[in-house]
Short mmCIF file of N, CA and C in Angstrom, two decimals:
data_model
loop_
_atom_site.label_atom_id
_atom_site.label_comp_id
_atom_site.label_asym_id
_atom_site.label_seq_id
_atom_site.Cartn_x
_atom_site.Cartn_y
_atom_site.Cartn_z
N GLN A 1 0.58 -0.94 0.27
CA GLN A 1 0.11 0.28 0.07
C GLN A 1 0.99 0.91 -0.34
N VAL A 2 0.53 2.22 -0.94
CA VAL A 2 1.41 3.24 -0.97
C VAL A 2 0.85 4.10 -0.62
N PRO A 3 1.66 4.61 0.56
CA PRO A 3 1.03 5.76 1.95
C PRO A 3 1.05 7.09 1.35
N LEU A 4 1.29 7.59 0.71
CA LEU A 4 0.83 9.15 -0.07
C LEU A 4 0.32 8.74 -1.44
N VAL A 5 -0.68 9.54 -2.07
CA VAL A 5 -1.09 9.42 -3.07
C VAL A 5 -1.05 10.92 -3.97
N GLU A 6 -0.74 11.42 -4.85
CA GLU A 6 -0.59 12.42 -5.45
C GLU A 6 -1.73 12.36 -6.66
N SER A 7 -2.03 13.49 -6.79
CA SER A 7 -3.09 13.64 -8.01
C SER A 7 -3.06 14.83 -8.62
N GLY A 8 -3.39 15.59 -9.42
CA GLY A 8 -3.68 16.68 -10.51
C GLY A 8 -2.20 17.13 -11.95
N GLY A 9 -1.17 16.10 -11.85
CA GLY A 9 -0.28 16.65 -12.70
C GLY A 9 -1.24 16.08 -14.40
N ARG A 10 -0.70 17.21 -14.95
CA ARG A 10 -1.16 17.48 -16.10
C ARG A 10 -0.06 18.17 -17.13
N LEU A 11 -0.59 18.23 -18.94
CA LEU A 11 0.28 19.39 -19.46
C LEU A 11 -0.40 20.77 -19.58
N VAL A 12 0.65 21.30 -19.44
CA VAL A 12 0.34 22.63 -19.51
C VAL A 12 1.14 23.65 -20.55
N GLN A 13 0.50 25.03 -20.54
CA GLN A 13 1.27 25.93 -21.63
C GLN A 13 2.27 26.57 -20.81
N ALA A 14 3.08 26.90 -21.12
CA ALA A 14 3.86 28.04 -20.37
C ALA A 14 3.15 29.13 -19.95
N GLY A 15 3.28 29.58 -18.35
CA GLY A 15 2.35 30.95 -17.81
C GLY A 15 1.45 30.14 -17.32
N GLY A 16 0.89 29.05 -17.91
CA GLY A 16 -0.46 28.68 -16.76
C GLY A 16 0.28 28.13 -15.45
N SER A 17 -0.92 27.16 -15.02
CA SER A 17 -1.15 27.14 -13.43
C SER A 17 -1.79 25.34 -13.26
N VAL A 18 -1.03 24.97 -12.15
CA VAL A 18 -1.67 23.60 -11.90
C VAL A 18 -1.63 23.74 -10.61
N LYS A 19 -2.56 22.72 -10.07
CA LYS A 19 -2.69 22.55 -8.51
C LYS A 19 -2.42 21.06 -8.47
N LEU A 20 -1.41 20.62 -7.44
CA LEU A 20 -1.34 19.44 -7.06
C LEU A 20 -2.19 18.81 -5.84
N SER A 21 -2.59 17.68 -5.90
CA SER A 21 -2.80 17.21 -4.27
C SER A 21 -1.99 15.63 -3.94
N CYS A 22 -2.10 15.73 -2.42
CA CYS A 22 -1.32 14.69 -1.71
C CYS A 22 -2.49 14.33 -0.64
N VAL A 23 -2.73 12.83 -0.73
CA VAL A 23 -3.53 12.37 0.40
C VAL A 23 -2.50 11.06 0.94
N PRO A 24 -2.54 11.15 2.21
CA PRO A 24 -2.32 10.30 3.10
C PRO A 24 -2.72 8.71 3.12
N SER A 25 -2.27 7.91 3.50
CA SER A 25 -3.10 6.89 3.23
C SER A 25 -2.55 5.60 4.67
N GLY A 26 -3.16 5.52 5.63
CA GLY A 26 -2.61 4.74 6.37
C GLY A 26 -1.71 5.74 7.87
N LEU A 27 -1.51 6.98 7.16
CA LEU A 27 -0.79 7.65 8.08
C LEU A 27 -1.90 8.57 8.65
N ILE A 28 -1.26 9.24 9.78
CA ILE A 28 -1.76 10.34 10.76
C ILE A 28 -1.44 11.54 10.64
N PHE A 29 -1.90 12.33 9.44
CA PHE A 29 -1.91 13.48 8.28
C PHE A 29 -0.96 14.84 9.48
N SER A 30 -2.08 14.93 10.58
CA SER A 30 -1.72 16.20 11.50
C SER A 30 -0.27 15.83 12.20
N ASP A 31 0.05 14.63 11.94
CA ASP A 31 1.31 14.48 12.83
C ASP A 31 2.45 14.37 12.14
N LEU A 32 2.41 14.99 10.74
CA LEU A 32 3.13 14.86 9.80
C LEU A 32 3.46 15.99 9.01
N ALA A 33 5.32 15.96 9.04
CA ALA A 33 5.60 17.42 8.14
C ALA A 33 6.15 16.86 6.44
N MET A 34 5.45 17.99 5.95
CA MET A 34 5.11 17.43 4.61
C MET A 34 6.16 18.19 3.30
N ALA A 35 6.05 17.93 2.15
CA ALA A 35 7.22 18.88 1.40
C ALA A 35 6.89 17.74 0.08
N TRP A 36 7.16 18.48 -1.09
CA TRP A 36 6.88 18.67 -2.42
C TRP A 36 8.33 18.44 -3.22
N PHE A 37 8.78 16.90 -3.90
CA PHE A 37 9.88 16.91 -4.63
C PHE A 37 9.78 16.86 -5.66
N ARG A 38 10.37 16.75 -6.60
CA ARG A 38 10.31 17.09 -8.31
C ARG A 38 11.49 16.19 -8.60
N GLN A 39 11.74 15.40 -9.98
CA GLN A 39 12.59 14.86 -10.41
C GLN A 39 12.59 14.90 -12.03
N ALA A 40 13.22 15.57 -12.66
CA ALA A 40 12.85 15.93 -14.29
C ALA A 40 13.83 14.46 -14.69
N PRO A 41 13.77 14.42 -16.17
CA PRO A 41 14.55 13.42 -16.67
C PRO A 41 16.05 13.63 -16.37
N GLY A 42 16.75 12.48 -16.38
CA GLY A 42 18.23 12.54 -16.23
C GLY A 42 18.71 13.78 -15.06
N LYS A 43 17.90 13.82 -13.85
CA LYS A 43 18.54 14.87 -12.79
C LYS A 43 18.32 13.80 -11.45
N GLU A 44 18.70 14.44 -10.27
CA GLU A 44 18.16 14.01 -9.39
C GLU A 44 16.75 14.78 -8.58
N ARG A 45 16.83 13.95 -7.55
CA ARG A 45 15.13 14.28 -7.32
C ARG A 45 15.58 15.59 -6.16
N GLU A 46 14.87 16.74 -6.20
CA GLU A 46 14.88 17.65 -5.48
C GLU A 46 13.93 18.55 -5.19
N PHE A 47 14.29 19.03 -3.89
CA PHE A 47 13.24 19.92 -2.85
C PHE A 47 12.60 21.15 -3.49
N VAL A 48 11.40 20.97 -3.70
CA VAL A 48 10.22 22.31 -4.13
C VAL A 48 10.33 23.13 -3.12
N ALA A 49 9.10 22.47 -2.08
CA ALA A 49 8.60 23.00 -1.04
C ALA A 49 8.13 22.07 0.15
N GLY A 50 7.98 23.14 1.16
CA GLY A 50 7.54 22.11 2.52
C GLY A 50 6.93 22.87 3.60
N ILE A 51 6.16 21.50 4.21
CA ILE A 51 5.26 23.05 5.16
C ILE A 51 5.40 22.01 6.68
N SER A 52 5.19 22.59 7.55
CA SER A 52 5.47 22.43 8.77
C SER A 52 3.65 21.60 8.99
N ARG A 53 4.27 20.74 10.26
CA ARG A 53 3.21 19.81 10.91
C ARG A 53 1.50 20.57 10.65
N ARG A 54 1.99 21.79 11.61
CA ARG A 54 1.05 22.65 11.64
C ARG A 54 -0.22 23.89 10.40
N GLY A 55 1.04 23.63 9.73
CA GLY A 55 0.91 24.48 8.43
C GLY A 55 1.66 26.14 9.08
N GLY A 56 2.00 26.59 10.12
CA GLY A 56 2.37 27.64 10.06
C GLY A 56 3.70 28.19 9.33
N ALA A 57 4.51 27.12 9.23
CA ALA A 57 6.15 27.73 8.62
C ALA A 57 6.03 27.28 7.31
N THR A 58 6.60 27.44 6.05
CA THR A 58 6.31 26.95 4.95
C THR A 58 7.88 27.43 3.85
N TYR A 59 8.21 26.70 3.27
CA TYR A 59 9.82 26.98 2.90
C TYR A 59 10.19 26.44 1.36
N TYR A 60 10.35 27.02 0.50
CA TYR A 60 10.64 27.15 -1.11
C TYR A 60 12.16 26.70 -1.35
N ALA A 61 12.23 25.98 -2.51
CA ALA A 61 13.50 26.55 -3.27
C ALA A 61 13.56 27.67 -4.06
N ASP A 62 14.51 28.00 -4.26
CA ASP A 62 14.45 29.45 -4.76
C ASP A 62 14.31 29.39 -6.30
N SER A 63 14.12 28.50 -6.60
CA SER A 63 13.56 28.49 -8.17
C SER A 63 12.13 28.58 -8.02
N VAL A 64 11.40 28.35 -7.21
CA VAL A 64 10.22 28.51 -7.48
C VAL A 64 9.33 29.41 -6.50
N LYS A 65 10.24 30.24 -5.80
CA LYS A 65 9.45 31.04 -4.91
C LYS A 65 8.86 32.52 -5.42
N GLY A 66 7.68 32.52 -5.08
CA GLY A 66 7.11 33.96 -5.90
C GLY A 66 6.01 33.36 -6.95
N ARG A 67 6.26 31.81 -6.91
CA ARG A 67 5.38 31.15 -8.00
C ARG A 67 4.44 29.57 -7.55
N PHE A 68 5.22 28.95 -6.78
CA PHE A 68 4.75 28.01 -6.30
C PHE A 68 3.80 28.52 -4.49
N THR A 69 3.07 27.84 -4.24
CA THR A 69 2.81 28.14 -3.08
C THR A 69 2.01 26.42 -2.42
N VAL A 70 2.69 25.88 -1.32
CA VAL A 70 2.20 24.81 -0.09
C VAL A 70 1.43 25.40 0.89
N SER A 71 0.65 24.58 0.64
CA SER A 71 -0.28 24.50 1.99
C SER A 71 -0.87 23.07 2.22
N ARG A 72 -1.75 23.45 3.21
CA ARG A 72 -2.46 21.81 3.57
C ARG A 72 -3.72 22.33 4.57
N ASP A 73 -4.66 21.39 4.47
CA ASP A 73 -5.83 21.03 5.19
C ASP A 73 -5.88 19.90 6.17
N ASN A 74 -5.48 20.46 7.47
CA ASN A 74 -5.52 19.04 8.26
C ASN A 74 -6.74 18.14 8.81
N ALA A 75 -7.82 19.19 8.56
CA ALA A 75 -8.94 18.81 8.41
C ALA A 75 -9.51 17.68 7.33
N LYS A 76 -9.14 17.65 6.43
CA LYS A 76 -9.44 17.40 4.81
C LYS A 76 -8.33 16.02 4.66
N ASN A 77 -7.24 16.29 5.18
CA ASN A 77 -5.88 15.19 5.27
C ASN A 77 -5.43 15.86 4.18
N THR A 78 -5.28 16.85 3.44
CA THR A 78 -4.67 16.82 1.97
C THR A 78 -3.61 18.19 1.90
N LEU A 79 -2.79 17.72 1.25
CA LEU A 79 -1.21 18.57 0.86
C LEU A 79 -1.60 19.04 -0.47
N TYR A 80 -1.51 19.89 -1.12
CA TYR A 80 -1.50 20.74 -2.17
C TYR A 80 -0.34 21.79 -2.72
N LEU A 81 -0.14 21.43 -3.84
CA LEU A 81 0.97 22.66 -4.19
C LEU A 81 0.12 23.17 -5.43
N GLN A 82 -0.04 24.72 -5.27
CA GLN A 82 -0.55 25.47 -6.34
C GLN A 82 0.76 26.08 -7.38
N MET A 83 0.59 25.58 -8.58
CA MET A 83 2.20 26.33 -8.84
C MET A 83 1.43 27.38 -10.19
N ASP A 84 2.10 28.32 -10.30
CA ASP A 84 1.66 29.26 -11.38
C ASP A 84 2.59 29.73 -11.64
N THR A 85 2.46 30.35 -12.96
CA THR A 85 3.63 30.77 -14.29
C THR A 85 4.69 29.56 -14.17
N LEU A 86 4.24 28.79 -14.82
CA LEU A 86 5.25 27.77 -14.69
C LEU A 86 5.74 28.30 -15.97
N LYS A 87 7.03 27.69 -15.81
CA LYS A 87 8.14 27.46 -17.18
C LYS A 87 8.79 25.54 -17.65
N PRO A 88 8.86 26.04 -18.62
CA PRO A 88 8.91 24.40 -19.10
C PRO A 88 10.26 23.70 -18.33
N GLU A 89 11.02 24.55 -18.12
CA GLU A 89 11.86 23.84 -16.81
C GLU A 89 11.13 23.52 -15.21
N ASP A 90 10.19 23.48 -15.43
CA ASP A 90 9.25 22.95 -14.17
C ASP A 90 8.76 21.63 -14.47
N THR A 91 8.90 20.79 -15.99
CA THR A 91 8.29 19.93 -16.42
C THR A 91 9.56 18.97 -15.24
N ALA A 92 8.67 17.83 -15.18
CA ALA A 92 8.88 16.87 -13.83
C ALA A 92 8.27 16.31 -13.52
N VAL A 93 8.70 15.07 -12.54
CA VAL A 93 7.86 13.99 -12.15
C VAL A 93 7.70 14.87 -10.30
N TYR A 94 6.16 15.00 -10.13
CA TYR A 94 6.47 15.80 -8.44
C TYR A 94 5.77 14.81 -7.57
N TYR A 95 6.59 14.59 -6.69
CA TYR A 95 6.20 13.68 -5.36
C TYR A 95 5.92 14.33 -4.14
N CYS A 96 5.58 13.74 -3.18
CA CYS A 96 4.73 14.42 -2.32
C CYS A 96 5.49 13.21 -1.26
N ALA A 97 6.19 13.55 -0.36
CA ALA A 97 6.97 13.42 1.01
C ALA A 97 6.60 13.60 2.19
N ALA A 98 6.32 12.51 3.08
CA ALA A 98 6.12 12.81 4.85
C ALA A 98 7.18 12.31 5.56
N GLU A 99 7.27 12.96 6.89
CA GLU A 99 7.98 12.66 7.17
C GLU A 99 7.23 13.15 8.98
N PHE A 100 7.65 12.17 10.27
CA PHE A 100 7.01 12.71 11.60
C PHE A 100 7.88 13.63 12.10
N SER A 101 7.65 14.92 11.80
CA SER A 101 8.54 15.79 12.44
C SER A 101 7.41 16.95 12.75
N ILE A 102 7.95 18.28 13.10
CA ILE A 102 7.59 19.16 13.32
C ILE A 102 7.48 19.95 12.07
N LEU A 103 9.07 20.00 11.78
CA LEU A 103 9.42 21.05 10.59
C LEU A 103 9.55 19.99 9.07
N PRO A 104 9.47 20.25 7.96
CA PRO A 104 10.13 19.46 6.77
C PRO A 104 11.31 19.43 6.96
N PRO A 105 11.96 18.16 6.64
CA PRO A 105 13.68 18.16 6.18
C PRO A 105 13.43 18.75 5.31
N LEU A 106 14.44 19.30 4.45
CA LEU A 106 14.95 19.52 3.53
C LEU A 106 15.46 18.87 2.26
N SER A 107 16.10 17.61 3.01
CA SER A 107 16.91 16.76 2.37
C SER A 107 15.78 15.38 2.04
N ARG A 108 15.91 14.99 0.84
CA ARG A 108 14.93 13.72 0.60
C ARG A 108 15.68 12.36 1.00
N ASP A 109 16.87 12.09 1.63
CA ASP A 109 17.03 11.28 2.29
C ASP A 109 16.42 11.26 4.04
N GLU A 110 16.49 12.48 4.70
CA GLU A 110 15.51 11.85 5.70
C GLU A 110 13.53 11.86 5.82
N TYR A 111 13.25 11.70 4.57
CA TYR A 111 11.44 11.07 4.29
C TYR A 111 11.60 9.79 4.21
N GLU A 112 11.16 8.98 5.00
CA GLU A 112 10.52 7.63 4.79
C GLU A 112 9.50 7.47 4.04
N HIS A 113 8.82 8.35 4.24
CA HIS A 113 7.05 8.19 3.31
C HIS A 113 7.24 8.84 2.05
N TRP A 114 6.67 8.37 0.82
CA TRP A 114 6.60 8.88 -0.56
C TRP A 114 5.46 8.66 -1.72
N GLY A 115 5.14 9.13 -2.11
CA GLY A 115 4.43 8.88 -3.17
C GLY A 115 4.71 8.70 -4.50
N GLN A 116 4.03 7.80 -5.37
CA GLN A 116 4.59 7.17 -6.40
C GLN A 116 4.88 8.63 -7.60
N GLY A 117 4.21 9.62 -7.35
CA GLY A 117 4.59 11.21 -8.06
C GLY A 117 3.49 10.90 -9.13
N THR A 118 3.36 12.33 -9.90
CA THR A 118 2.48 12.82 -10.91
C THR A 118 3.23 13.63 -11.66
N GLN A 119 2.73 13.61 -12.80
CA GLN A 119 3.80 14.11 -13.78
C GLN A 119 2.96 15.68 -14.53
N VAL A 120 4.19 16.11 -14.40
CA VAL A 120 3.88 17.83 -15.11
C VAL A 120 4.29 18.27 -16.17
N THR A 121 4.09 18.19 -17.08
CA THR A 121 5.04 18.55 -18.30
C THR A 121 4.44 20.28 -19.23
N VAL A 122 5.23 20.95 -18.99
CA VAL A 122 4.91 21.94 -19.26
C VAL A 122 5.53 22.56 -20.68
N SER A 123 4.82 22.98 -21.45
CA SER A 123 5.08 23.23 -23.07
C SER A 123 5.72 24.89 -23.14
N SER A 124 6.25 24.49 -24.02
CA SER A 124 7.11 26.06 -24.26
C SER A 124 5.48 27.03 -25.69
#
């Protein structure tokens, strides 16, 4: 059983927007710090955004600051990533990650729980 399930990935034109969702399965969402990572072909998986367990603190990679917004709804057990002003270089498989922590780690090696990913493709 995959502990996290992402959805919302799609093909979009440059300048457009996409909203991703992530839902945990078998995990208590409010106990988890959450993050989004992405992996483009031929590249390593990189941190995109993270959010604390209660949602009060957020963190972003420099490449997405001002364009992406991470949020969570603990009542709905759902994590979101709103992606605006998309660029072709944002094309990647986007992964949701979770860790039993107050603040989200920035390193992928510190996350125990992962989803299977959702593809976002930005055309120029």
